[in-house]
CSV table of C-alpha atoms in Angstrom, one decimal:
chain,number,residue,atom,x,y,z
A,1,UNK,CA,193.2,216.1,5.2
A,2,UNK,CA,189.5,215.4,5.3
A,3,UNK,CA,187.5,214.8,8.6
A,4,UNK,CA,184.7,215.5,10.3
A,5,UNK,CA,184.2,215.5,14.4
A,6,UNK,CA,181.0,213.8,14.8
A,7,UNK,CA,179.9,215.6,18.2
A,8,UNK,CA,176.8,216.7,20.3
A,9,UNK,CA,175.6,218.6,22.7
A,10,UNK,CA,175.9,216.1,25.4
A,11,UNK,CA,176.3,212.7,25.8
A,12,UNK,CA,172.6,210.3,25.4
A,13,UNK,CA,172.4,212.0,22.0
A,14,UNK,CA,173.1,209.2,19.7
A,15,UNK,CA,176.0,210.5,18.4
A,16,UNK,CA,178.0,206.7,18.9
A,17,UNK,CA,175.0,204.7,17.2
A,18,UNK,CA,175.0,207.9,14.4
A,19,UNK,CA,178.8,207.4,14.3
A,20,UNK,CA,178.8,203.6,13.7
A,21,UNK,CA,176.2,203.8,11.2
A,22,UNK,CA,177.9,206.4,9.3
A,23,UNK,CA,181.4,204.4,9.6
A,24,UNK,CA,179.7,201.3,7.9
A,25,UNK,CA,177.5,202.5,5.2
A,26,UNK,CA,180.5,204.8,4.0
A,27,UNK,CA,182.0,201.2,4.5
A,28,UNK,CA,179.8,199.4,2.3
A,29,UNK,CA,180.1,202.3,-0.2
A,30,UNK,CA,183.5,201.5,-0.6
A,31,UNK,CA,184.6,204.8,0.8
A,32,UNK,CA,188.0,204.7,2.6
A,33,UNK,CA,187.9,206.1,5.7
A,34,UNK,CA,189.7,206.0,9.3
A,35,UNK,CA,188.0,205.8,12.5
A,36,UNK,CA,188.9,207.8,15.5
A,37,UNK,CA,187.8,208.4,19.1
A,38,UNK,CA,188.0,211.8,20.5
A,39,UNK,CA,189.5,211.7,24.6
A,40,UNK,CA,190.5,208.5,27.0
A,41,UNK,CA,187.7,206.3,26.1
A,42,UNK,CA,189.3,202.5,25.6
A,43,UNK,CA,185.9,201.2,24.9
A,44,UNK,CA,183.9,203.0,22.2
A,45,UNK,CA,187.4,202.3,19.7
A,46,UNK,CA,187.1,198.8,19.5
A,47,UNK,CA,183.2,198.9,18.2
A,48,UNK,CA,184.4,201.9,15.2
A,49,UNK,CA,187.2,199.1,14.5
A,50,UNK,CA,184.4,196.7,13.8
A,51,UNK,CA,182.3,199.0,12.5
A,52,UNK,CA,184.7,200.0,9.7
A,53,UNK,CA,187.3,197.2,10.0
A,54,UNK,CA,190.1,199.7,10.2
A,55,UNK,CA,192.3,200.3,13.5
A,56,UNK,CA,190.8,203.1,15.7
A,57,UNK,CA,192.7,206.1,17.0
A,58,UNK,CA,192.3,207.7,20.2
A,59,UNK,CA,192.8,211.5,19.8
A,60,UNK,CA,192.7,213.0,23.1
A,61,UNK,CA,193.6,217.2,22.9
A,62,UNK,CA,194.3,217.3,27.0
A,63,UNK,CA,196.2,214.0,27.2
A,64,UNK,CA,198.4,214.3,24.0
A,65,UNK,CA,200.6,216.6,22.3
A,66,UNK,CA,199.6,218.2,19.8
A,67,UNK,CA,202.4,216.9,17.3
A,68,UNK,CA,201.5,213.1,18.2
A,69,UNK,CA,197.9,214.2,17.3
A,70,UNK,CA,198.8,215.6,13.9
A,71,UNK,CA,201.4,212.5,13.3
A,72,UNK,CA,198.5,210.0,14.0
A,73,UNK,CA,195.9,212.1,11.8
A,74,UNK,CA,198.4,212.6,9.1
A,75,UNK,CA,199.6,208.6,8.9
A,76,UNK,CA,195.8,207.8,9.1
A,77,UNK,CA,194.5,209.9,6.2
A,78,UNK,CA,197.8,209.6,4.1
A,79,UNK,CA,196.3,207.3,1.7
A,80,UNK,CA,193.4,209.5,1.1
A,81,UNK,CA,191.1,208.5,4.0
A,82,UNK,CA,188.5,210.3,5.5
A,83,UNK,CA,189.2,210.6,9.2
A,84,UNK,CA,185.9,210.0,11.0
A,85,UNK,CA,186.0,211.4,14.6
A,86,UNK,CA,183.2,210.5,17.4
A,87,UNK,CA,183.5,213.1,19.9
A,88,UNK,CA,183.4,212.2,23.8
A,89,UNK,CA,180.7,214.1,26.0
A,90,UNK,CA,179.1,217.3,24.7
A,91,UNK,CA,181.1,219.9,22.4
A,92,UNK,CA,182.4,222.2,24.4
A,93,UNK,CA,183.0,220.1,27.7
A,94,UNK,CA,186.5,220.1,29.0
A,95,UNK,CA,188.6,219.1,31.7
A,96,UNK,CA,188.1,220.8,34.8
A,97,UNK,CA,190.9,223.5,33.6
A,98,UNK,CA,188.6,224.1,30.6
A,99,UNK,CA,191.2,222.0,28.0
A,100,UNK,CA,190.6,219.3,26.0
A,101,UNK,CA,187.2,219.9,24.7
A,102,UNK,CA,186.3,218.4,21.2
A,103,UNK,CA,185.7,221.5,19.8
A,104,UNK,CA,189.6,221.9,20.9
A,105,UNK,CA,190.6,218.8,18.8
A,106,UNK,CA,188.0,220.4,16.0
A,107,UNK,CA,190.2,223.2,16.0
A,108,UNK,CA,193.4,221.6,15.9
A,109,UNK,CA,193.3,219.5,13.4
A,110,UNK,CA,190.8,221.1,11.1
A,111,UNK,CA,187.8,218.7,11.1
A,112,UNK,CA,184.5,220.4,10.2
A,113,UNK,CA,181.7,219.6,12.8
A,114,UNK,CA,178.4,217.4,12.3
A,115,UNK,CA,176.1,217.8,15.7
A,116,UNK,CA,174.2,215.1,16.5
A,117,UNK,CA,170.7,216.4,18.5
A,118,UNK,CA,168.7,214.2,20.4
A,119,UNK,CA,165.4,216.1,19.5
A,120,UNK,CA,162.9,213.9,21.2
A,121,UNK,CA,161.8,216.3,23.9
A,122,UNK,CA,162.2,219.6,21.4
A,123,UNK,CA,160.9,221.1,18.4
A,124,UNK,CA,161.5,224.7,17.5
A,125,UNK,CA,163.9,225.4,20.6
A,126,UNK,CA,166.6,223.0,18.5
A,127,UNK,CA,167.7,226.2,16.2
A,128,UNK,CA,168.6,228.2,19.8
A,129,UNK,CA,170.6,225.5,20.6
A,130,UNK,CA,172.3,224.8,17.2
A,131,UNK,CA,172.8,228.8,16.8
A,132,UNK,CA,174.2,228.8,20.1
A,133,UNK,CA,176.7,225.9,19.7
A,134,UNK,CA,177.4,227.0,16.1
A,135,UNK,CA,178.3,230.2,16.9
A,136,UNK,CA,180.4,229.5,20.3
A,137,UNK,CA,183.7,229.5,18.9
A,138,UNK,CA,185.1,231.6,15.8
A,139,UNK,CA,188.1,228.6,15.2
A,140,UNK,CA,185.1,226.0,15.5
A,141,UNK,CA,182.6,225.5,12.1
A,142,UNK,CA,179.6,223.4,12.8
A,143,UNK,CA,179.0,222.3,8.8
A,144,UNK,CA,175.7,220.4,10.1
A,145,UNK,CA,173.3,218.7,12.1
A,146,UNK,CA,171.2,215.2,11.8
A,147,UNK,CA,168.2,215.3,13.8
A,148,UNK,CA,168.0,212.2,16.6
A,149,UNK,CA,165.2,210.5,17.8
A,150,UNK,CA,162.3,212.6,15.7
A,151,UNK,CA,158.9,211.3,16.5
A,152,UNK,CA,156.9,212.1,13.4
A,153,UNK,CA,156.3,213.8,9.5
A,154,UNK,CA,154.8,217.1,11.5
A,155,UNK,CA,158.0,217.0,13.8
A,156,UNK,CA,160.6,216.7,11.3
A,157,UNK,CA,158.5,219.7,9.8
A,158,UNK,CA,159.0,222.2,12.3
A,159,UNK,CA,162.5,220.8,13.1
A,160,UNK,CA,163.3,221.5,9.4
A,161,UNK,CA,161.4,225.3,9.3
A,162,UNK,CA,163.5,226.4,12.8
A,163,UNK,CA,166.9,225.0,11.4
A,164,UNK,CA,166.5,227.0,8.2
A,165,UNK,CA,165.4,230.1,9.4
A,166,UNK,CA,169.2,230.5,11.1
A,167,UNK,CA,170.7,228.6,7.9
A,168,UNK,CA,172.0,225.9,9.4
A,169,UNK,CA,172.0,223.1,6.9
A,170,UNK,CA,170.0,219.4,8.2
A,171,UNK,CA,172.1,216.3,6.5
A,172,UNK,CA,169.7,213.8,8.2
A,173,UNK,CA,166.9,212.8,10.2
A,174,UNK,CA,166.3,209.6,12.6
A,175,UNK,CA,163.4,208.7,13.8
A,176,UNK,CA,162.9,207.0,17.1
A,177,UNK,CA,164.1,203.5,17.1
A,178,UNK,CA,163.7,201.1,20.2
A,179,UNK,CA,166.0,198.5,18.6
A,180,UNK,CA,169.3,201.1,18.4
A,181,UNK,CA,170.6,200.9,22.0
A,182,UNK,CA,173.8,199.1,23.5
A,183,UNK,CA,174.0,198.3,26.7
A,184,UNK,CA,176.2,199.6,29.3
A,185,UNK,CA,178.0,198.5,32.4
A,186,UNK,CA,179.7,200.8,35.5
A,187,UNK,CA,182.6,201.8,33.1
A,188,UNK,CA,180.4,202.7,30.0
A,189,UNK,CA,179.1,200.3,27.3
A,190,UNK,CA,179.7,196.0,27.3
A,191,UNK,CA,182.5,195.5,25.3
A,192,UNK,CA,182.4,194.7,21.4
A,193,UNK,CA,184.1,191.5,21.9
A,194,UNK,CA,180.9,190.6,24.3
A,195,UNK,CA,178.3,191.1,22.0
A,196,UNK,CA,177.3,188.0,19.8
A,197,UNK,CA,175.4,190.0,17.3
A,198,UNK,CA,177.3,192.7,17.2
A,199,UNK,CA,177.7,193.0,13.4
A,200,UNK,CA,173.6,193.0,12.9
A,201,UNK,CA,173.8,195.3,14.9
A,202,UNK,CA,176.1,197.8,12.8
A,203,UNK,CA,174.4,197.0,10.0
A,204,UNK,CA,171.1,197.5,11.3
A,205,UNK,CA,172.4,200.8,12.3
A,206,UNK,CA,174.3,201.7,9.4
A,207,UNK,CA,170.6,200.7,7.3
A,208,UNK,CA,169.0,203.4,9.3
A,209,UNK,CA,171.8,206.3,8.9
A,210,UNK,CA,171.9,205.5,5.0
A,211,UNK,CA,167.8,205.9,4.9
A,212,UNK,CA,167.9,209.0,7.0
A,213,UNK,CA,170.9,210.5,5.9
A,214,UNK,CA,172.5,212.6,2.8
A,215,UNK,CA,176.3,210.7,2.8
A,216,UNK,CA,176.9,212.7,-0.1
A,217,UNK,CA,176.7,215.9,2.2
A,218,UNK,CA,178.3,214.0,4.7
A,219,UNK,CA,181.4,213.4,2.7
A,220,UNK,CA,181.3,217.3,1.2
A,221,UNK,CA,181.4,218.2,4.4
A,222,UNK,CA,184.5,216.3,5.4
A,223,UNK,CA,186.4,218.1,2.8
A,224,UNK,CA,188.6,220.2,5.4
A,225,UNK,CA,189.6,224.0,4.6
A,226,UNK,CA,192.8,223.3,7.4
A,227,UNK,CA,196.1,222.5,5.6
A,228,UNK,CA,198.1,219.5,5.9
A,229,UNK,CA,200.9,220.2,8.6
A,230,UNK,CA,203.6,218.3,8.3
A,231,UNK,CA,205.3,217.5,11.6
A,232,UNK,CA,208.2,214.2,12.2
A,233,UNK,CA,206.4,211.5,13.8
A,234,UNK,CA,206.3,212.3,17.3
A,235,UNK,CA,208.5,210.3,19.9
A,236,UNK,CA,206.5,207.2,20.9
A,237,UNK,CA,206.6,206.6,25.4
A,238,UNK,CA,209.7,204.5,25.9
A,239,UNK,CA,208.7,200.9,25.4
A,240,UNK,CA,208.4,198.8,28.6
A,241,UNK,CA,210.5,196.3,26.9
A,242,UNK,CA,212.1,194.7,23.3
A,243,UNK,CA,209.7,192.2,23.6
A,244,UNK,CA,206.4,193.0,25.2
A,245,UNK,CA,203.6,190.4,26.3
A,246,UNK,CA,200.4,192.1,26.3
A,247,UNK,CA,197.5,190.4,28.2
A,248,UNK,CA,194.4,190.6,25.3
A,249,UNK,CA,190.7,189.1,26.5
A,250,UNK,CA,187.5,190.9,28.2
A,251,UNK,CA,189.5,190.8,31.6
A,252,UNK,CA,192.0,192.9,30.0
A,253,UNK,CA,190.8,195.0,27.2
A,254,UNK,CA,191.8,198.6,27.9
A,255,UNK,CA,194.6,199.2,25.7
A,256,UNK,CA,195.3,202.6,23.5
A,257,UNK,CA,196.0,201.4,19.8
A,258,UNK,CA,198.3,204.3,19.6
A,259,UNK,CA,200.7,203.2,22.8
A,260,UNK,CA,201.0,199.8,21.0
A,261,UNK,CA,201.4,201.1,17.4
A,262,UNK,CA,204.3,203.5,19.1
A,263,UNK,CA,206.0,200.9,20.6
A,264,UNK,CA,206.1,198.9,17.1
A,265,UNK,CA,207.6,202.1,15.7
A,266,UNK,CA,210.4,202.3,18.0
A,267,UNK,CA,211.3,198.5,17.6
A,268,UNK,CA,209.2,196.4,19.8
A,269,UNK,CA,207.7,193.7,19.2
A,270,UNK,CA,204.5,192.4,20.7
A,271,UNK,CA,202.8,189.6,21.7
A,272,UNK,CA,199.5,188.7,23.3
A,273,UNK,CA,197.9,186.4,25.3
A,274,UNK,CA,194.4,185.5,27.4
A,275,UNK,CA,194.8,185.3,31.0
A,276,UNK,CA,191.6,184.2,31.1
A,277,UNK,CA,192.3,181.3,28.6
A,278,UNK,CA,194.6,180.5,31.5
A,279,UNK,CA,197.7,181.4,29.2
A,280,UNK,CA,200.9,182.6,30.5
A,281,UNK,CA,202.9,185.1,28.6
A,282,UNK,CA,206.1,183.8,26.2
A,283,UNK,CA,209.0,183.0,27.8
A,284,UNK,CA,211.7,184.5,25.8
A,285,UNK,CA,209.6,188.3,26.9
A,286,UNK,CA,211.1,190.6,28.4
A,287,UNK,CA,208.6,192.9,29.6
A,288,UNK,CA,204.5,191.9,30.3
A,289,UNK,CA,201.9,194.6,30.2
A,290,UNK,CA,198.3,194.1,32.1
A,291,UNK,CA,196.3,196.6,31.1
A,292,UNK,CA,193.3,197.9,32.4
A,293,UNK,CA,189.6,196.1,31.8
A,294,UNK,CA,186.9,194.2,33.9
A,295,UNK,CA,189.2,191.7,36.7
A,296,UNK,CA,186.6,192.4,39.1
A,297,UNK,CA,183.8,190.0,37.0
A,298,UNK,CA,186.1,187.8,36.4
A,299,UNK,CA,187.9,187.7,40.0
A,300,UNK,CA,186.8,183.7,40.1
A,301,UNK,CA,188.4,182.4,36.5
A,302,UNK,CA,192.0,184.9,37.2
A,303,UNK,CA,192.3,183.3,41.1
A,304,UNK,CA,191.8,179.5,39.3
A,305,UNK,CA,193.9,180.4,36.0
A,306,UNK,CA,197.0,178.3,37.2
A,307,UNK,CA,199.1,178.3,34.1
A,308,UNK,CA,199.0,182.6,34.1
A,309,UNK,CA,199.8,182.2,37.7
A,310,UNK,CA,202.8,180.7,37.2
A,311,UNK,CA,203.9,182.5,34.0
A,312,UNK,CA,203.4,185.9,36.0
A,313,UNK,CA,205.8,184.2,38.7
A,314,UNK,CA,208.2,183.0,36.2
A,315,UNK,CA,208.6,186.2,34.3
A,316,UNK,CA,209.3,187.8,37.7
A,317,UNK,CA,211.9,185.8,38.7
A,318,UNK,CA,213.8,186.0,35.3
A,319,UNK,CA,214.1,189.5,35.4
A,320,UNK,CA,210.6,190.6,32.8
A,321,UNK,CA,209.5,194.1,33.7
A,322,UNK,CA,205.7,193.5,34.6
A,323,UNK,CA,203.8,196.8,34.6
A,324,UNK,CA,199.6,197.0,35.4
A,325,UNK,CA,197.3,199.6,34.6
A,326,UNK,CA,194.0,199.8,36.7
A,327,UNK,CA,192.7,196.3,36.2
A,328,UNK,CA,196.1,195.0,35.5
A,329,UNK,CA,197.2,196.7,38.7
A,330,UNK,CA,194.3,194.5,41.1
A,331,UNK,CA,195.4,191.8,39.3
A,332,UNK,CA,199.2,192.2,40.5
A,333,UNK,CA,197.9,192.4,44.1
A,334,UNK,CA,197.5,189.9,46.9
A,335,UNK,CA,193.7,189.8,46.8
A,336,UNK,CA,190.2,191.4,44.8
A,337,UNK,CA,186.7,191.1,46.5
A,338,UNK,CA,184.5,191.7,44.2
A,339,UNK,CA,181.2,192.9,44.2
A,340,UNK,CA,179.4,189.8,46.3
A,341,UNK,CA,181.7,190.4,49.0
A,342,UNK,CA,184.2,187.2,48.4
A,343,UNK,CA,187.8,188.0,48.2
A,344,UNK,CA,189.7,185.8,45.7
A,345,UNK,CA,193.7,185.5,45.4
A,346,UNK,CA,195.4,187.1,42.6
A,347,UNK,CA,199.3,187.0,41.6
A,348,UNK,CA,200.6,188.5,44.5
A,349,UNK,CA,203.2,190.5,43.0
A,350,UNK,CA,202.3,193.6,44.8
A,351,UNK,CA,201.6,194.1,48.4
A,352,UNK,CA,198.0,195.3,47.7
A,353,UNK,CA,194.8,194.1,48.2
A,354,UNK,CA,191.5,195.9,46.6
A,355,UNK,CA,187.4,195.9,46.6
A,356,UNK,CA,184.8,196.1,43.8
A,357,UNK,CA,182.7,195.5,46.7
A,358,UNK,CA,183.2,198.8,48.6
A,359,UNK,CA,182.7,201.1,45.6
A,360,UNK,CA,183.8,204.8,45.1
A,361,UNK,CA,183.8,206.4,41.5
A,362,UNK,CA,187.8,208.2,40.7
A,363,UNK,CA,187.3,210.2,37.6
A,364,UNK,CA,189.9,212.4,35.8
A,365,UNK,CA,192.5,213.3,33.9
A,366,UNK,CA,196.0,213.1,35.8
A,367,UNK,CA,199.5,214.6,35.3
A,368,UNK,CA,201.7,212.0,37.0
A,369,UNK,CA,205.8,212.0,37.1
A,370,UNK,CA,207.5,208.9,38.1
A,371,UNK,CA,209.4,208.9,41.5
A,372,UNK,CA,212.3,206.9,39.3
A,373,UNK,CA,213.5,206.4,36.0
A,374,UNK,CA,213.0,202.3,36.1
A,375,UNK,CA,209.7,202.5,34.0
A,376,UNK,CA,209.2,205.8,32.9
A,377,UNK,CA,211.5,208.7,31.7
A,378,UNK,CA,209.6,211.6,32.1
A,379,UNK,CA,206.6,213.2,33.3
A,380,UNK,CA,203.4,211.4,31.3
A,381,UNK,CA,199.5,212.1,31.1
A,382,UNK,CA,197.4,209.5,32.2
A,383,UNK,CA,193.4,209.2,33.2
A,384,UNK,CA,191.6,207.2,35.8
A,385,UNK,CA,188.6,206.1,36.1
A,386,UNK,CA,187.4,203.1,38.0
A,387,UNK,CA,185.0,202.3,41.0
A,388,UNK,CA,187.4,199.5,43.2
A,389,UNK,CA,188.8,200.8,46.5
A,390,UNK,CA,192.2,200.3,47.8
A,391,UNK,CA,191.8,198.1,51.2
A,392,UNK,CA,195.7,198.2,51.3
A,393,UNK,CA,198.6,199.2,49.8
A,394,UNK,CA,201.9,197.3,51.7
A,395,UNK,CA,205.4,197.6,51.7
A,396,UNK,CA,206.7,199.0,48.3
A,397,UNK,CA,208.4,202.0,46.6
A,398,UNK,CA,205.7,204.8,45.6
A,399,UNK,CA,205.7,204.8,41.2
A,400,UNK,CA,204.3,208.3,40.6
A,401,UNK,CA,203.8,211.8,42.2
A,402,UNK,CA,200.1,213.4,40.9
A,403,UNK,CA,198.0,216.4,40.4
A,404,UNK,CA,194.9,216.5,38.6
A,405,UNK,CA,194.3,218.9,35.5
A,406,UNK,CA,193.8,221.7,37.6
A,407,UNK,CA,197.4,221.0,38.8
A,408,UNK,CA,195.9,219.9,42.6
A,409,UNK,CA,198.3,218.1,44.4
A,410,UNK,CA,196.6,214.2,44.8
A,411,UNK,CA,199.4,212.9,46.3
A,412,UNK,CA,201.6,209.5,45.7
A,413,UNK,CA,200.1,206.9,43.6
A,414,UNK,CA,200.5,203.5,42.5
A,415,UNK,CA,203.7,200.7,43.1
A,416,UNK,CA,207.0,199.7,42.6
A,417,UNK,CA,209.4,196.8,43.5
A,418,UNK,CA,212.0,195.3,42.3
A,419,UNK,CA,210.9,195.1,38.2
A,420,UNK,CA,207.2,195.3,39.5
A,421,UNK,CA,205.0,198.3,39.3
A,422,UNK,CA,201.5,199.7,38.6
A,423,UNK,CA,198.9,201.8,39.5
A,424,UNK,CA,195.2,202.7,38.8
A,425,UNK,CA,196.4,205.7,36.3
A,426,UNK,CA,195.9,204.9,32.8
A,427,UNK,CA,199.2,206.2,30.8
A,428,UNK,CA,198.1,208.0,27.5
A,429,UNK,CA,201.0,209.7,26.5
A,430,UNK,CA,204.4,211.5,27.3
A,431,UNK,CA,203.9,215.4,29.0
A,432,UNK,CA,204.4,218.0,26.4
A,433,UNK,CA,207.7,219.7,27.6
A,434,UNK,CA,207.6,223.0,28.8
């Protein structure tokens, strides 16, 4: 397999501009090459899709088992593609029991490490950092670095001199560039799908990696020394239905490629709609899945969207199992205020009733076990992370027991009734048995 884990020390380095630069002037080089994202994030993925117009991976080393990482590596790269990794955080940051680092997913599947440094406020002090990073971990080989945000000839000069005096080799330099810079919103950047010039934007950035960067290192670089490992594709989670309606827009954007493409492998098939188009899923599903995104800015459009209303309803009473993650679960609920204080009506399906405009951050990773069989058949590992409070929570069964990754108790979480459920956990995969 080749691949390469572009990472940094910590996050504000540059490594996702770096990364979508990379992914499209390999593109326009005609270099075959697959995309991936390293942890939860459901937001970076869909901007490496358009960067390199192929699917994007999450690979997540706390929230996955290690056979479902190696089955999605080995099925992306089996053609010969480079497997292009944008790490999450810095390097070496974990959970809070010290798992799931990037350098952890480094490790496991073999991908050499390029370490993006933001040098702006540094100049000789970068080789203590790179010797330090470099040399944390014997199973972990930083092959590189490209140099981020350098502010002139004379700086890339002593940058250069530090970096080989320890032998560490430099396979690009950026200088400062105002233009470079997505903005971001309370769950991390505005959604591809939001930004109109989104492809200048790639190529604008994929200009300045190719000016400022040796692809031909690059690419030697992602030559791994790991072996292939050849494990049976891993058993997808259990499919919420044979025919699942997925709700698709920037409401409802939060979905894991590799959930979806697991449920096509074990026989589902899929179909989406746009609740804010006002669209209602098919009839003839059997199961409708609301994933997580922004409800709470569009509270107005989902409390007039009449036709979704009344699919929702109609999918209930025939018997669909309707399942919501996060935003999919306010959306289930009686009623969202969002952030000006208003409270608009959602479906009602769940006795719940929630606030964007009281506002608490819920961060982590979460090992969650359902209190039934009717949705799930095992334990699972999921990830929250939203600011919206809970105002109530009615008269419902309880869907899932939690701890967090330290294994701390957190209590019940989320609902169930009838063929009804959610919660604010975001499911990522089944829980490696023990």
């Amino acid at each position: 397999m080749s691949g390469l884990l572009i990472a940094a020390p910590s996050s504000g380095s540059g490594k996702t501009t770096v990364t979508l630069g990379l992914l499209r002037a390999l593109r326009n080089r005609g270099v075959a090459l697959s995309p991936g994202k390293a942890g939860p994030d459901y937001i970076d993925p869909a901007f490496h899709t358009a960067a390199s117009g192929k699917a994007c991976l999450n690979y997540d080393p706390w929230g996955m088992r290690p056979d479902l990482l190696h089955a999605n590596a080995m099925a992306a790269t089996a053609n010969g593609e480079a497997l292009i990794v944008e790490a999450m955080m810095g390097l070496y940051d974990a959970a809070i029991d010290g798992q799931g680092s990037p350098a952890d997913l480094a490790a496991l599947l073999g991908l050499n490490v390029v370490l993006v440094i933001d040098c702006g406020r540094m100049a000789q002090s970068v080789a203590a950092l790179v010797r330090g990073y470099a040399g944390h971990r014997d199973d972990v080989h930083v092959s590189g670095v490209i140099l981020n945000k350098v502010g002139s000839d004379r700086h890339e000069v002593m940058l250069r001199a530090a970096l080989e005096a320890i032998g560490m080799p430099v396979f690009g330099v950026l200088r400062q560039n105002a233009t470079l810079k997505l903005p971001e919103r309370h769950l991390g950047l505005v959604q591809a799908g939001e930004h109109a010039e989104l492809d200048l934007f790639i190529e604008t950035a994929a200009t300045h990696v190719e000016a400022g960067c040796d692809l031909d290192r690059i690419l030697a670089a992602a030559r791994s020394k790991a072996p292939r490992i050849a494990v049976a594709d891993a058993a997808p989670l259990k499919p919420l239905g044979q025919r699942i309606a997925i709700a698709s827009d920037t409401a409802f954007a939060f979905t894991y490629e590799h959930l979806t493409s697991g449920w096509r492998r074990a026989g589902a098939e899929l179909a989406f709609f746009s609740p804010l188009a006002d669209e209602a899923p098919a009839g003839d599903t059997d199961a409708v899945y609301l994933p997580g995104g922004y409800p709470e800015l569009h509270a107005a459009q989902l409390a007039e969207a009449g036709r979704f209303r009344a699919g929702m309803i109609s999918a209930r009473d025939r018997g669909a199992r309707i399942f919501g993650e996060c935003g999919g679960y306010m959306t289930l609920g009686e009623g969202l205020v969002a952030a000006d204080g208003k409270r608009y009506a959602m479906l009602g399906l769940l006795p719940l009733s929630t606030s964007f405009a009281e506002r608490k951050r819920h961060l982590g990773y979460r090992r969650v076990k359902p209190v039934d069989t009717s949705f799930f058949d095992g334990p699972l590992m999921a990830h929250e992370f939203h600011y919206a409070s809970i105002l109530f929570e009615g008269d419902a069964d309880r869907l899932f027991e939690t701890t967090d990754a330290a294994g701390t108790a957190l209590g019940l979480a989320g609902l169930r009734r009838d063929r009804v459920a959610g919660s604010f956990m975001h499911v990522i995969d089944r829980a490696q048995p023990s």
